[in-house]
Amino acid sequence: MLLPAKAEVARQLDQYRAWERLLVADPADRAVRTHFENTAYTLCVLMGESTARAAADAAERYLRPRTTRRPRPAPRLSRPTPDSRGSRHA
């Protein structure tokens, strides 16, 4: 599956958040609503989601740094070798 560039997702998410704040501050402003809806639509298309909220959540998950650790290799166990007196050490 093709994934969008993280830089573009971050840019669109930032724009979405900025317009969202402006819309909350002035819900009656039609120009702000239009810009918000356009950025929401773009984010939906980028993230393959049908709602702006789901797209924003998906974008945040996509941009979140992975915290999973790589499996550590099994420790190498050395076999004890007899020394010159016949005793064993590790």
Tab-separated table of C-alpha atoms in Angstrom:
chain	number	residue	atom	x	y	z
A	1	MET	CA	0.000	0.000	0.000
A	2	LEU	CA	1.276	3.458	-0.833
A	3	LEU	CA	1.608	5.798	2.114
A	4	PRO	CA	1.660	9.588	1.936
A	5	ALA	CA	4.848	11.481	2.678
A	6	LYS	CA	5.085	12.170	6.393
A	7	ALA	CA	6.052	15.793	5.751
A	8	GLU	CA	2.870	16.337	3.739
A	9	VAL	CA	0.714	14.642	6.376
A	10	ALA	CA	2.303	16.810	9.078
A	11	ARG	CA	1.706	19.952	7.000
A	12	GLN	CA	-1.935	19.086	6.351
A	13	LEU	CA	-2.528	18.149	9.983
A	14	ASP	CA	-1.049	21.481	11.105
A	15	GLN	CA	-3.312	23.348	8.690
A	16	TYR	CA	-6.329	21.347	9.812
A	17	ARG	CA	-5.613	22.172	13.473
A	18	ALA	CA	-5.080	25.868	12.719
A	19	TRP	CA	-8.367	26.184	10.817
A	20	GLU	CA	-10.116	24.132	13.489
A	21	ARG	CA	-9.014	26.628	16.166
A	22	LEU	CA	-10.211	29.540	14.041
A	23	LEU	CA	-13.544	27.840	13.434
A	24	VAL	CA	-14.059	27.217	17.146
A	25	ALA	CA	-13.271	30.885	17.805
A	26	ASP	CA	-15.741	32.113	15.173
A	27	PRO	CA	-18.150	29.396	13.983
A	28	ALA	CA	-20.222	31.856	11.916
A	29	ASP	CA	-17.312	32.905	9.658
A	30	ARG	CA	-18.059	31.279	6.301
A	31	ALA	CA	-14.570	31.793	4.897
A	32	VAL	CA	-13.011	30.061	7.887
A	33	ARG	CA	-15.538	27.208	7.615
A	34	THR	CA	-14.724	26.775	3.908
A	35	HIS	CA	-10.967	26.605	4.561
A	36	PHE	CA	-11.507	24.215	7.454
A	37	GLU	CA	-13.680	21.921	5.332
A	38	ASN	CA	-11.136	21.971	2.499
A	39	THR	CA	-8.262	21.014	4.786
A	40	ALA	CA	-10.441	18.364	6.446
A	41	TYR	CA	-11.255	16.882	3.042
A	42	THR	CA	-7.591	16.836	2.010
A	43	LEU	CA	-6.636	15.114	5.259
A	44	CYS	CA	-9.397	12.532	4.722
A	45	VAL	CA	-8.083	11.751	1.239
A	46	LEU	CA	-4.469	11.522	2.427
A	47	MET	CA	-5.316	9.199	5.294
A	48	GLY	CA	-8.025	7.181	3.546
A	49	GLU	CA	-10.673	8.024	6.134
A	50	SER	CA	-14.267	9.154	5.698
A	51	THR	CA	-14.429	11.678	8.548
A	52	ALA	CA	-12.156	14.529	9.541
A	53	ARG	CA	-11.880	13.293	13.120
A	54	ALA	CA	-10.829	9.815	11.979
A	55	ALA	CA	-8.375	11.329	9.491
A	56	ALA	CA	-6.798	13.552	12.157
A	57	ASP	CA	-6.485	10.588	14.525
A	58	ALA	CA	-4.964	8.461	11.765
A	59	ALA	CA	-2.526	11.249	10.886
A	60	GLU	CA	-1.435	11.568	14.507
A	61	ARG	CA	-0.871	7.806	14.741
A	62	TYR	CA	1.006	7.820	11.433
A	63	LEU	CA	3.307	10.626	12.581
A	64	ARG	CA	3.881	9.251	16.079
A	65	PRO	CA	7.394	7.908	16.509
A	66	ARG	CA	7.498	4.182	16.834
A	67	THR	CA	8.332	3.072	20.320
A	68	THR	CA	8.547	-0.631	19.662
A	69	ARG	CA	11.888	-2.057	20.439
A	70	ARG	CA	13.739	-4.335	18.160
A	71	PRO	CA	14.093	-7.805	19.575
A	72	ARG	CA	17.399	-8.167	21.263
A	73	PRO	CA	19.579	-10.953	19.954
A	74	ALA	CA	19.905	-13.925	22.233
A	75	PRO	CA	23.024	-13.712	24.375
A	76	ARG	CA	25.911	-15.707	23.045
A	77	LEU	CA	26.814	-18.390	25.470
A	78	SER	CA	30.374	-19.533	25.411
A	79	ARG	CA	31.086	-23.115	26.228
A	80	PRO	CA	33.388	-23.647	29.148
A	81	THR	CA	36.793	-24.904	28.120
A	82	PRO	CA	39.024	-26.962	30.316
A	83	ASP	CA	42.122	-25.165	31.513
A	84	SER	CA	45.517	-26.749	31.828
A	85	ARG	CA	44.649	-28.364	35.218
A	86	GLY	CA	41.453	-29.986	34.012
A	87	SER	CA	39.074	-27.621	35.822
A	88	ARG	CA	36.370	-25.801	33.921
A	89	HIS	CA	35.687	-22.061	33.889
A	90	ALA	CA	33.207	-19.855	32.076
